[in-house]
Coordinates of C-alpha atoms and ligand atoms in Angstrom, one line a residue:
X274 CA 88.3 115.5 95.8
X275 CA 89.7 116.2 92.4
X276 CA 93.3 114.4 91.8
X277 CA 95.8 117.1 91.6
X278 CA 96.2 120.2 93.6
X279 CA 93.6 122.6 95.8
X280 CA 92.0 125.6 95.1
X281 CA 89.4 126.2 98.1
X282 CA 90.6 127.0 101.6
X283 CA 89.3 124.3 103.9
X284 CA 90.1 122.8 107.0
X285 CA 92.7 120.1 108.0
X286 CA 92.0 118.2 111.3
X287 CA 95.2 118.2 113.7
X288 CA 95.8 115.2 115.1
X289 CA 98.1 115.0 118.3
X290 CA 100.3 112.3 118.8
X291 CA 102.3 114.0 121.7
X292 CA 101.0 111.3 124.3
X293 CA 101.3 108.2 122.6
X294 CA 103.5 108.5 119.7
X295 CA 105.6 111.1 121.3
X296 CA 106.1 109.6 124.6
X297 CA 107.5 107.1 122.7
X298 CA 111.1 109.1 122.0
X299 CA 114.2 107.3 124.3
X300 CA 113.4 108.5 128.0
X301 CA 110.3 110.5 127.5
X302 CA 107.9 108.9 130.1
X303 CA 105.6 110.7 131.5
X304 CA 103.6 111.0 134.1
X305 CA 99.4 110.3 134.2
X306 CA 99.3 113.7 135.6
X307 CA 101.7 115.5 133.3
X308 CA 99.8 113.9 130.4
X309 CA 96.4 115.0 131.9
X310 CA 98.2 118.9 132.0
X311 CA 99.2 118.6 128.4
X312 CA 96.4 117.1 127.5
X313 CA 94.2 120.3 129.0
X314 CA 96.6 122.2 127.2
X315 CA 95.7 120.9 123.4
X316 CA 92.4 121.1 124.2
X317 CA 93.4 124.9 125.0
X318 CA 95.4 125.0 121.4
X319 CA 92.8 124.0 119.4
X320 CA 93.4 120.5 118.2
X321 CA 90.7 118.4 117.1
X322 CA 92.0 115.0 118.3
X323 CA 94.7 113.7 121.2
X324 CA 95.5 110.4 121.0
X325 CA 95.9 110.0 124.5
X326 CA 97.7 106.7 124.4
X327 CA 97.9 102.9 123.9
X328 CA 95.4 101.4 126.6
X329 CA 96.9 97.6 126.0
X330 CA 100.2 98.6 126.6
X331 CA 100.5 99.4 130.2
X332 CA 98.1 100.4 133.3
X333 CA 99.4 104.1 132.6
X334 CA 98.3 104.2 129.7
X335 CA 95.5 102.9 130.6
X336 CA 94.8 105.0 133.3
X337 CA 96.3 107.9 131.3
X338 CA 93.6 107.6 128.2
X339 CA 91.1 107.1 130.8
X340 CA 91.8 110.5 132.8
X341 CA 92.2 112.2 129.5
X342 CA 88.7 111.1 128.5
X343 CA 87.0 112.2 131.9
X344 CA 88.5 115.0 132.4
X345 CA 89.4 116.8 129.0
X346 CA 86.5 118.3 126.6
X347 CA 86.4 119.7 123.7
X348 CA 89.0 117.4 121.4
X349 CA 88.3 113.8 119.9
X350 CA 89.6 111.5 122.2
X351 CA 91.6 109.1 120.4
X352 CA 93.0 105.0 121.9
X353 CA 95.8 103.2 119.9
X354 CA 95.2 99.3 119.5
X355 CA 96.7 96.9 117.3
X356 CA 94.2 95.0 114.7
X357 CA 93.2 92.3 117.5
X358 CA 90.4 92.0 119.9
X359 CA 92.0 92.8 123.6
X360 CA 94.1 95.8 122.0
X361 CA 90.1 97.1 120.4
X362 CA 88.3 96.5 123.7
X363 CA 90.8 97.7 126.0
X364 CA 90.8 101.2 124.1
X365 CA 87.2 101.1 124.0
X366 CA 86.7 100.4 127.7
X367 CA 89.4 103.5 128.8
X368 CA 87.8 106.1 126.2
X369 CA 84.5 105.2 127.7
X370 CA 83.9 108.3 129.3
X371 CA 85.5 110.8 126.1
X372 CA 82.5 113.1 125.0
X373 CA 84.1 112.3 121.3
X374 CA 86.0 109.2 121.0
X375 CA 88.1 107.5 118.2
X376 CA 89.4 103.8 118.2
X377 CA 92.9 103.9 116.3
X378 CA 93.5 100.3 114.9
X379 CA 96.7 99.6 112.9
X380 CA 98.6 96.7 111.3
X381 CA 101.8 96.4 108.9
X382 CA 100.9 96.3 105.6
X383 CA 104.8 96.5 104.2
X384 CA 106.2 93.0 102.8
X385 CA 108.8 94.1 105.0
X386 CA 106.9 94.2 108.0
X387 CA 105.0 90.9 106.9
X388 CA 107.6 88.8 106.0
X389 CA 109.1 90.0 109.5
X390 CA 106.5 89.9 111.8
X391 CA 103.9 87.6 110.4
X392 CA 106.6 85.0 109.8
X393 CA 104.7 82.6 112.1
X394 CA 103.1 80.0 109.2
X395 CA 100.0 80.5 111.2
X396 CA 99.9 83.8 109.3
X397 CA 100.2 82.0 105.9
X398 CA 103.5 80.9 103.9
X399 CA 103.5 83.8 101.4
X400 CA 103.3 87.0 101.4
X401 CA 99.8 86.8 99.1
X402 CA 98.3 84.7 102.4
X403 CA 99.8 86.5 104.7
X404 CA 97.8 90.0 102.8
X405 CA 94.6 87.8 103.1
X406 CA 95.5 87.4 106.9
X407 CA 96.6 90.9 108.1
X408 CA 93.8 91.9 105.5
X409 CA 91.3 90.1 107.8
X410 CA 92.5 91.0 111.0
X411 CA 92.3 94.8 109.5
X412 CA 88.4 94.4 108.9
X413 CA 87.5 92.8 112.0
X414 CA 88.9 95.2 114.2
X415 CA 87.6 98.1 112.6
X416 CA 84.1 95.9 112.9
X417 CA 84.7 95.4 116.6
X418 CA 85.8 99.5 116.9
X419 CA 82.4 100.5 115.4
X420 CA 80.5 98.9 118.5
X421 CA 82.1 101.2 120.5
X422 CA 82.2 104.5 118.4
X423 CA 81.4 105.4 115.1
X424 CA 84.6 107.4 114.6
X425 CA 87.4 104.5 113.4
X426 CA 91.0 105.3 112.5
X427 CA 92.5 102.6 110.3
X428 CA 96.4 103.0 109.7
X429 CA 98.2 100.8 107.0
X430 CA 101.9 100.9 109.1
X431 CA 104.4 101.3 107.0
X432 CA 102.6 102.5 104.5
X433 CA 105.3 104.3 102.7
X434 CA 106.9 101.2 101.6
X435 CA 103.4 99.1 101.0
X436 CA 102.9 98.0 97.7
X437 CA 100.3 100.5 96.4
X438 CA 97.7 98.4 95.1
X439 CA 97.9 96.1 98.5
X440 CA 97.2 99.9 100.1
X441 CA 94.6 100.3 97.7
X442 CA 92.9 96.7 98.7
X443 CA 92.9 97.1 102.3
X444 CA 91.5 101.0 103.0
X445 CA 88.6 99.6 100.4
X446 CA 88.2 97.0 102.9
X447 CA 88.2 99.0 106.2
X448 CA 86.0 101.5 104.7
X449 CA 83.4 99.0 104.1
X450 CA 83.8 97.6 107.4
X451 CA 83.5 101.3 108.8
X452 CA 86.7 103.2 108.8
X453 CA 86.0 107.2 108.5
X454 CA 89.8 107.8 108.8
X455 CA 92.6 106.4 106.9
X456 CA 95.8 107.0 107.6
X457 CA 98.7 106.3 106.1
X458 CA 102.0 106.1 107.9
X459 CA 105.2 106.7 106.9
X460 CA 106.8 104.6 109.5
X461 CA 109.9 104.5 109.0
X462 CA 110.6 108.5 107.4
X463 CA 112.2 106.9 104.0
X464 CA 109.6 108.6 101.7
X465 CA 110.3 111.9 99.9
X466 CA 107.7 114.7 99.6
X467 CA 107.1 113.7 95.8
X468 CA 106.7 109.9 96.7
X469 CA 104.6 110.6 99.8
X470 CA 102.0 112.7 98.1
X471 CA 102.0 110.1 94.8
X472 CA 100.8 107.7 97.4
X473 CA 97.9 110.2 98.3
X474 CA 96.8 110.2 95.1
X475 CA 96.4 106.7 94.0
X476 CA 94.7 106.1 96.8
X477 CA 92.2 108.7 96.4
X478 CA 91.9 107.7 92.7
X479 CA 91.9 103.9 92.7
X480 CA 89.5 103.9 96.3
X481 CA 87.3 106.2 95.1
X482 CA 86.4 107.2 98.2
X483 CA 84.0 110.4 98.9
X484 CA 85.0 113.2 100.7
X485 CA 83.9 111.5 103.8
X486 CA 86.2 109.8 104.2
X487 CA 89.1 111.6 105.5
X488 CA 92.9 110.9 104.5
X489 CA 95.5 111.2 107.0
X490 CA 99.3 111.8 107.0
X491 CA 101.8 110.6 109.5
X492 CA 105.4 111.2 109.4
X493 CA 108.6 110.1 110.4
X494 CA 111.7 112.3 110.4
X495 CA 114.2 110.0 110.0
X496 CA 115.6 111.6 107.1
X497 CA 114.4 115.5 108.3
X498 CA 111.4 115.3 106.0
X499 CA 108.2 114.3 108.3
X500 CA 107.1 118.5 107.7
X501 CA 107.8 118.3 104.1
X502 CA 106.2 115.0 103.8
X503 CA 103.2 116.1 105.8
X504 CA 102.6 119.2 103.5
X505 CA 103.5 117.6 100.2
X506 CA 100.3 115.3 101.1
X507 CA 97.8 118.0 102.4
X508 CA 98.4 119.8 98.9
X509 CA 97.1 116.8 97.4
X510 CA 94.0 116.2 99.6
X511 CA 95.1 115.0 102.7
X512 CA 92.7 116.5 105.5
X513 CA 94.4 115.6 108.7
X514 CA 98.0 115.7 109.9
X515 CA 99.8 113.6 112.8
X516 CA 102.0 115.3 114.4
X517 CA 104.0 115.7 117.6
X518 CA 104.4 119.0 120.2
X519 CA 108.1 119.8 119.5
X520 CA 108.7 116.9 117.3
X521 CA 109.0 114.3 120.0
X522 CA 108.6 110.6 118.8
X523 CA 110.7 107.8 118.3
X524 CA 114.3 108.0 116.8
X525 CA 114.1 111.3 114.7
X526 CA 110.9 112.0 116.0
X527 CA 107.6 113.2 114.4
X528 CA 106.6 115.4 112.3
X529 CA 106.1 118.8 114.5
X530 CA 103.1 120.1 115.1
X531 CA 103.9 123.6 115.4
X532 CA 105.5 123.8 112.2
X533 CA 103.2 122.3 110.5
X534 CA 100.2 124.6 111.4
X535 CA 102.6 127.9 111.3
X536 CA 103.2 126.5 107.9
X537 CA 99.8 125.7 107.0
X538 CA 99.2 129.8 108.0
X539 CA 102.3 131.7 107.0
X540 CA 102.0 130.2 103.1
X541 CA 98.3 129.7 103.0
X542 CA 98.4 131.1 99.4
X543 CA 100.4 127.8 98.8
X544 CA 98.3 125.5 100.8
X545 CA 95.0 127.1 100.5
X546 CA 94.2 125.2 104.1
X547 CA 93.5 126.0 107.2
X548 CA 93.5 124.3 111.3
X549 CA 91.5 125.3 114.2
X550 CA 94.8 125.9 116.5
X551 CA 95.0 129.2 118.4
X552 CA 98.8 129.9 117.4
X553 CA 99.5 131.9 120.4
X554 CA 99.7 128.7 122.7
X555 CA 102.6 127.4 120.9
X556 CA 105.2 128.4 122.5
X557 CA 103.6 127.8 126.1
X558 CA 102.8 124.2 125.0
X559 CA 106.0 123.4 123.3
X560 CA 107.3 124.5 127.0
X561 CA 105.2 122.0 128.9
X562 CA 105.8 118.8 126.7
X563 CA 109.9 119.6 126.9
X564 CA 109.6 119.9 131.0
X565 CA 107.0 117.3 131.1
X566 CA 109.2 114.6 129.0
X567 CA 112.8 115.9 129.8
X568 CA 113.7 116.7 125.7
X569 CA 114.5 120.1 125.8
X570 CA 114.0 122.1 122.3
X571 CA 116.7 123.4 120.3
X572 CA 117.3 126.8 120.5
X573 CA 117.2 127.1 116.6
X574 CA 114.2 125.0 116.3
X575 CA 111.7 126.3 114.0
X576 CA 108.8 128.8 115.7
X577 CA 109.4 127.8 119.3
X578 CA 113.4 127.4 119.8
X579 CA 114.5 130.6 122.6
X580 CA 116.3 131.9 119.3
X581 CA 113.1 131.4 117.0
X582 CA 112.2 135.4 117.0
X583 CA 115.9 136.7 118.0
X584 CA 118.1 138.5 115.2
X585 CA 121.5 139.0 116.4
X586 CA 123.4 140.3 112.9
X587 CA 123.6 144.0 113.0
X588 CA 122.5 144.5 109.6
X589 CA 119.5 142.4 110.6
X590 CA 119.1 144.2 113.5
X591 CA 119.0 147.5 111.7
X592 CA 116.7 146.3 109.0
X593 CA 114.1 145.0 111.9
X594 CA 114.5 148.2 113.5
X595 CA 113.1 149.8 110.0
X596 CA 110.7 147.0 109.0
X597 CA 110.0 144.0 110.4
X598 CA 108.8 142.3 107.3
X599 CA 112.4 142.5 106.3
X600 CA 113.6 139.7 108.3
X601 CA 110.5 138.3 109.5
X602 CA 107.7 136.2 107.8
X603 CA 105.5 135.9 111.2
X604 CA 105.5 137.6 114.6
X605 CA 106.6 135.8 117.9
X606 CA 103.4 137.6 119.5
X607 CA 101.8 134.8 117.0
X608 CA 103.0 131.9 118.8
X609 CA 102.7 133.3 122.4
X610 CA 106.5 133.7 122.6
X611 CA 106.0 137.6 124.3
X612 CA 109.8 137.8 124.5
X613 CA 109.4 138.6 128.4
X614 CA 112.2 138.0 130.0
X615 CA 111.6 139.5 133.2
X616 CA 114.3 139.2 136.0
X617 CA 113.2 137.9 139.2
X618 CA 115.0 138.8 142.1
X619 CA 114.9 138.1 145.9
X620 CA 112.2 140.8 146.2
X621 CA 109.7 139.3 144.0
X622 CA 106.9 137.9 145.7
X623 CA 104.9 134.2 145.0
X624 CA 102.7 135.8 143.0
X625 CA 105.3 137.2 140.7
X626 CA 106.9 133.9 140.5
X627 CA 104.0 131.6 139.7
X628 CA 102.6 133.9 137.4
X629 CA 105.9 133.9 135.4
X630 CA 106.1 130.3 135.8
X631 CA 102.0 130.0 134.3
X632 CA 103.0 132.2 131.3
X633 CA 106.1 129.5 130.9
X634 CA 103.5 126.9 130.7
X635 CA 105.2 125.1 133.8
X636 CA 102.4 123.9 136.3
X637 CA 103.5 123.4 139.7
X638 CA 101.4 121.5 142.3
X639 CA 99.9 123.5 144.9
X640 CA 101.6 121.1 147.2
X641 CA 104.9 121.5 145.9
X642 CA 104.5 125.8 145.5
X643 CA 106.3 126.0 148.9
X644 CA 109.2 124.1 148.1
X645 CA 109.6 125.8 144.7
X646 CA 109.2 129.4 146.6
X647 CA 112.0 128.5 148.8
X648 CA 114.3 127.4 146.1
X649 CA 113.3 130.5 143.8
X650 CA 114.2 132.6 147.2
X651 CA 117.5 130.5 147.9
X652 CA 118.8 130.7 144.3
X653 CA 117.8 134.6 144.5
X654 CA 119.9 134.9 147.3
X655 CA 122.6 133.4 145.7
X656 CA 123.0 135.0 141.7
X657 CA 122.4 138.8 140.2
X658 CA 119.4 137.7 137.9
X659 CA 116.9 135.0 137.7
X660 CA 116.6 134.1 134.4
X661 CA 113.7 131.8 132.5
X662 CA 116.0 129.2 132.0
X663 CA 116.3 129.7 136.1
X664 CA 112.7 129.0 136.9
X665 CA 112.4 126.0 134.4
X666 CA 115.5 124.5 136.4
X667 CA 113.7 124.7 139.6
X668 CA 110.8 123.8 138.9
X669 CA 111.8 120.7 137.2
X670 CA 113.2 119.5 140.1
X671 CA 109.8 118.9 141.8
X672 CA 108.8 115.8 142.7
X673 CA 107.6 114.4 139.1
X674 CA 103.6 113.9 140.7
X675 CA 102.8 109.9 140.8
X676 CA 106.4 109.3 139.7
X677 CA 107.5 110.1 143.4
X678 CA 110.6 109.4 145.2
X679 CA 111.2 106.1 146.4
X680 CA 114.4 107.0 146.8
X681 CA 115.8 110.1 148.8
X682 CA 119.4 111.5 149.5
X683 CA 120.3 112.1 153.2
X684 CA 124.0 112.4 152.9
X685 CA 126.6 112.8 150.5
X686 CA 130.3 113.8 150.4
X687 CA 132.5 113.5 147.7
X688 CA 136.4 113.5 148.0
X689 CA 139.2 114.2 145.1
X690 CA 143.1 114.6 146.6
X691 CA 145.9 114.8 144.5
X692 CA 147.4 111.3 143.8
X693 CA 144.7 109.7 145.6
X694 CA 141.5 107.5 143.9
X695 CA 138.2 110.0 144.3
X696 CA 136.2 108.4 146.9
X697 CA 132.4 109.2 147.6
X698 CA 130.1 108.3 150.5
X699 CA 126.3 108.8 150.4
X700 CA 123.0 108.0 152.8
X701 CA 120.3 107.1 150.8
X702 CA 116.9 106.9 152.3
X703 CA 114.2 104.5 150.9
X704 CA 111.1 106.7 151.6
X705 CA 108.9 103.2 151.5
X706 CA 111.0 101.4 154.2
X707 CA 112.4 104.1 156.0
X708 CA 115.9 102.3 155.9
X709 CA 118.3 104.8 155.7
X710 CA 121.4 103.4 153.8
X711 CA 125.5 104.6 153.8
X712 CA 127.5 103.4 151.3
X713 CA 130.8 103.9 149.8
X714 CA 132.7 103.8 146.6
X715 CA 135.8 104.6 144.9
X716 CA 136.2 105.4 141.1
X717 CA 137.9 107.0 138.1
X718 CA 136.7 110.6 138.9
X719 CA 134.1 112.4 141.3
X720 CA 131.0 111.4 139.3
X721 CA 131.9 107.8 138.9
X722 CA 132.7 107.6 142.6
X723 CA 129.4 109.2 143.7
X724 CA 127.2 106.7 141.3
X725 CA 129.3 104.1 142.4
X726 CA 128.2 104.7 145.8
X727 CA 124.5 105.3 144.5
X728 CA 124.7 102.5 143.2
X729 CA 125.8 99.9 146.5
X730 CA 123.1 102.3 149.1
X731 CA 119.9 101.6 146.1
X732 CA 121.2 98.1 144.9
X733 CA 118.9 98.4 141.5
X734 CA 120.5 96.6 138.4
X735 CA 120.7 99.2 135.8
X736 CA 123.3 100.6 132.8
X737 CA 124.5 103.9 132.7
X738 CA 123.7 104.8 129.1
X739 CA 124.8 108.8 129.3
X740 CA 125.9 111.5 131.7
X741 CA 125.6 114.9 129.9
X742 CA 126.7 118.3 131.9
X743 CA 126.2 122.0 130.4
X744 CA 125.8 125.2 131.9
X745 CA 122.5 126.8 131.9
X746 CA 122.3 130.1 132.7
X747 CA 124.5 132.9 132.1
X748 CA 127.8 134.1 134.4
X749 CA 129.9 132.8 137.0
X750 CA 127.2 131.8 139.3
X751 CA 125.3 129.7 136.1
X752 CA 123.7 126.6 137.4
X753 CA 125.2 123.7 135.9
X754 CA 122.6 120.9 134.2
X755 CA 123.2 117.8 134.4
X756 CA 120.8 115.4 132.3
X757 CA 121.8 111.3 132.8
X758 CA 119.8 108.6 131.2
X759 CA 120.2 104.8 132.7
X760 CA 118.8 101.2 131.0
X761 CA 116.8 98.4 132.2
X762 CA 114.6 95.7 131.0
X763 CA 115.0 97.5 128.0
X764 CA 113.4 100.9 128.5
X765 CA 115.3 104.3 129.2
X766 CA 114.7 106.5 131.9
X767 CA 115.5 110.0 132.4
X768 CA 117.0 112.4 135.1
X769 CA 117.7 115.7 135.4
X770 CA 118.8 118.1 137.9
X771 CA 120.6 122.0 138.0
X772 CA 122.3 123.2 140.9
X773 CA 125.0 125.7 141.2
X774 CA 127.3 122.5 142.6
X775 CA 127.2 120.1 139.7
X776 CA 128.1 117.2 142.1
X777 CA 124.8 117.5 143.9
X778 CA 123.2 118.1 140.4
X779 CA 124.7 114.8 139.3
X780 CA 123.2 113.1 142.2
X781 CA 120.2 114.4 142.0
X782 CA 119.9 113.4 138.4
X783 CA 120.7 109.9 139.0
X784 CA 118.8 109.1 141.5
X785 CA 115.2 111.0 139.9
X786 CA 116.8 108.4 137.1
X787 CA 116.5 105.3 139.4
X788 CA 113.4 106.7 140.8
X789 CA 111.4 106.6 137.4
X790 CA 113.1 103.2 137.0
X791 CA 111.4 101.7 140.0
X792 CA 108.1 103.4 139.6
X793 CA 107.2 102.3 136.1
X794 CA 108.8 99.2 136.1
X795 CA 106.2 97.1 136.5
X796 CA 104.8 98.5 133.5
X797 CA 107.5 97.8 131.4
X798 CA 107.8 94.5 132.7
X799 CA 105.0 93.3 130.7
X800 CA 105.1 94.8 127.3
X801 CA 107.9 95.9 125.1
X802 CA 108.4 98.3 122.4
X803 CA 110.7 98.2 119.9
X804 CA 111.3 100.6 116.6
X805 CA 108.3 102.9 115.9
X806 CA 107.0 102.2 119.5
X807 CA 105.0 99.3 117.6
X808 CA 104.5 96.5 120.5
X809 CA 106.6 93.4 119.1
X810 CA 105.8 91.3 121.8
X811 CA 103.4 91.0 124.3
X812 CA 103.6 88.5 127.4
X813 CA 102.0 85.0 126.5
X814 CA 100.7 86.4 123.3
X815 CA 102.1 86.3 119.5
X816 CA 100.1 88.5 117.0
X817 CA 103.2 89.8 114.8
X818 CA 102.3 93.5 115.2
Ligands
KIV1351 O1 104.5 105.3 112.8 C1 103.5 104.5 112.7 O2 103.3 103.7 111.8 C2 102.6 104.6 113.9 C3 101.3 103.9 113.7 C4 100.9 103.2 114.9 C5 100.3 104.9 113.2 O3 102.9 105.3 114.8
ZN1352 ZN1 104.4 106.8 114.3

């Protein structure tokens, strides 16, 4: 590849990070099944690798990656694993069934990161030894990933603040050992679009490397650049892009997928690329990952926000109305959003109701089709119009697959008198024991009285980290979502629940909180992540990563 910028169209490789880098954003776990939906989903959109998750890092992921390779074609199949030898083989054992497979190895390369994380002498007492060290662990993990597949990631983390001939060093030394991919992440999202894509080309100058090998971007948005960044390097030569359903990931998130390949489309006289992605799954994708992982999208977000395609000005309006290519640079038929916004009423049958709900990308299990039926008939009985924004409500409310219920609530009554403390009394069911418990609390309003009393009947150690409330829908009879998020052990966990009465939503959300608490807490229990969703510890085992 010539050093400087393009001038044949050819073909960037998508990589998805929704599953594994994306779960990774505060209070986004999900479920094995949710992941195995979404990941049938890309496969359906067109990208040409999923990294399905980090096998070391918990059974779910595990058992997640494994699913994902069984049951998904089409897509690489792609297994995170830190440069050491249970992190390689663990990802090689749960993609063993993946048609296509890909090992993803990485280590910090930074002096940040070293001087951090490597500051264990064992490592080395400088930061030249401690090069020579991560340098080593680099090349024998990529040796131990090529004896299960010949496709090898290798990512340099932290790239963007590596020393660039350190950079240089080490992809020469995991292509020799077998790296096809190398990717280089900007971890932390500090780099600008100029600095990014400098980085691109001194590697691809002073490596030398062939057009086999294929050079990878992956960005952080921490500063609202992981897009620009992303596209800054593909003009220079990079040939596969990281990137994230929505934007989810860690802190600011990733760079988003869907912007990335409408960009790569809409201005392909600038990029001269293109991706294999079917556009008009966007929008139900983008749908799935924000039910599936509780982060709803903005509505202003960029090509699949509810107000992506909507022009509300009059003079923009008007000028629509005459041309579209006034106001718009690409059609919402592109991305799948069809604009239909059809009102449900008490009338329409299942089949109009899971239909709309398949064209929302919302799956429900046969098993829970009843109990969404009867809430999409009970809500109908009690509001004008069923809107989209309805549907997702209800829907989301189903039991979240193998997260369950442990918990359930029998009973609940909530009391606020003039001059008197709010008092709440609940029954809480455990589902496991059958032990039905009643418990009361006092507090300093309804909510805090009712979690109070949550709280005594469930008796699970926790913080309350936030209580949010809006209204969803339109009119007086608008349900009311509440979305809470509680801490323990370290790890968030999300609820969230609509009703028309925002006291039973706010139980409801707190206790699908506490649910998700109890149900993947023994996964949490023996790993931790920290910034970047990069492991930082690992029980009885110190490798600095
Ligand atoms: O941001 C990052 O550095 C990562 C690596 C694991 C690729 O997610
Ligand atoms: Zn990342």
């Amino acid at each position: 590849m010539p050093n400087g910028e393009l001038k044949t169209l050819d073909r960037v490789i998508i990589f998805d990070t929704t599953l594994r880098d994306g779960e990774q954003a505060p209070g986004a776990s999900m479920t094995v099944s949710d992941k195995v939906h979404i990941a049938r989903q890309l496969a359906l959109l067109g990208v040409d690798v999923i990294e399905a998750g980090f096998p070391i890092s918990s059974p779910g992921q595990r058992e997640a990656v494994a699913r994902i390779s069984d049951e998904v074609s089409g897509p690489t199949i792609c297994g995170l694993a830190r440069a050491v030898q249970g992190d390689v083989e663990a990802a090689g054992l749960a993609l063993e069934s993946a048609d296509r497979k890909r090992i993803h190895t990485f280590i910090a390369t930074s002096d940040i990161h070293l001087a951090a994380k490597f500051d264990s002498p064992k490592y080395g007492n400088t930061i030249a030894e401690k090069r020579n060290t991560v340098l080593r662990m680099a090349v024998d993990a990529v040796a131990l990933a090529k004896t299960f597949t010949h496709d090898v990631e290798f990512s340099a983390e932290d790239a963007g603040r590596t020393d660039p001939a350190f950079l240089t060093e080490i992809f020469r030394a995991v292509v020799e050992a077998g790296a096809t991919t190398i990717n280089i992440p900007d971890t932390t999202g500090y780099t600008t679009p100029a600095e990014y894509a400098a980085i691109f080309k001194t590697v691809r100058r002073d490596c030398g490397f062939g057009p086999e090998i294929v050079l990878s971007t992956h960005c952080h948005d921490d500063l609202g650049l992981a897009v620009a960044n992303s596209l800054a390097a593909v003009r220079v030569g990079a040939r596969q892009v990281e990137c994230t359903i929505n934007g989810l990931g860690e802190r600011a998130g990733n760079a988003a997928l869907e912007e990335i390949v409408m960009a790569l489309r809409v201005r392909s006289d600038v990029y001269g690329v293109a991706t294999g992605i079917d556009a008009k799954h966007l929008t139900k994708t983008s749908r799935m990952v924000a039910l599936a992982s509780g982060h709803d999208v903005p509505a202003c977000k960029a090509i699949v926000g509810a107000n992506a395609f909507s022009h509300e000005a009059g003079i923009h309006q008007d000028g629509v109305l005459k041309s579209r290519a006034t106001y718009e640079i690409m059609r919402a038929e592109d991305v799948g959003n069809d604009g239909e916004s059809i009102r449900l009423g008490r009338h329409s049958g299942r089949h109009g109701l899971f239909g709309r709900l398949n064209r929302l990308g919302i799956h429900v299990e046969e098993s829970d089709r009843d109990r969404v039926y009867r809430e999409f008939v009970a809500l109908a009985d009690r509001k004008k119009e069923i809107f989209d924004e309805d549907l997702r409500v209800i829907a989301r409310q189903a039991p979240t697959g193998d997260a369950g219920q442990r918990y359930t609530l029998e009973q609940i009554h909530v009391a606020v008198d003039t001059g008197a403390e709010p008092r709440a009394s609940v029954v809480v069911k455990n589902t496991r024991s059958g032990l039905e418990t009643l418990f009361e609390a006092t507090g300093d309003g309804p909510i805090d009285a009712l979690y109070g009393a949550i709280d005594g009947a469930v008796g699970e150690n926790h913080d309350l980290l936030s209580y949010d409330i809006r209204s969803v829908t339109h009119g007086a009879d608008a349900l009311g979502e509440v979305t809470v998020n509680i801490g323990a052990g370290g790890k968030r966990y999300a609820g969230a629940a609509t009703n028309t009465d925002v006291i039973l939503a706010s139980a409801s959300a707190y206790l699908e909180a506490l649910n998700k608490l109890v149900v993947y807490r023994t996964d949490v229990e023996s790993v931790e992540f920290v910034a970047n969703g990069i492991m930082q510890s690992f029980t009885g085992e110190d490798i600095g990563a």
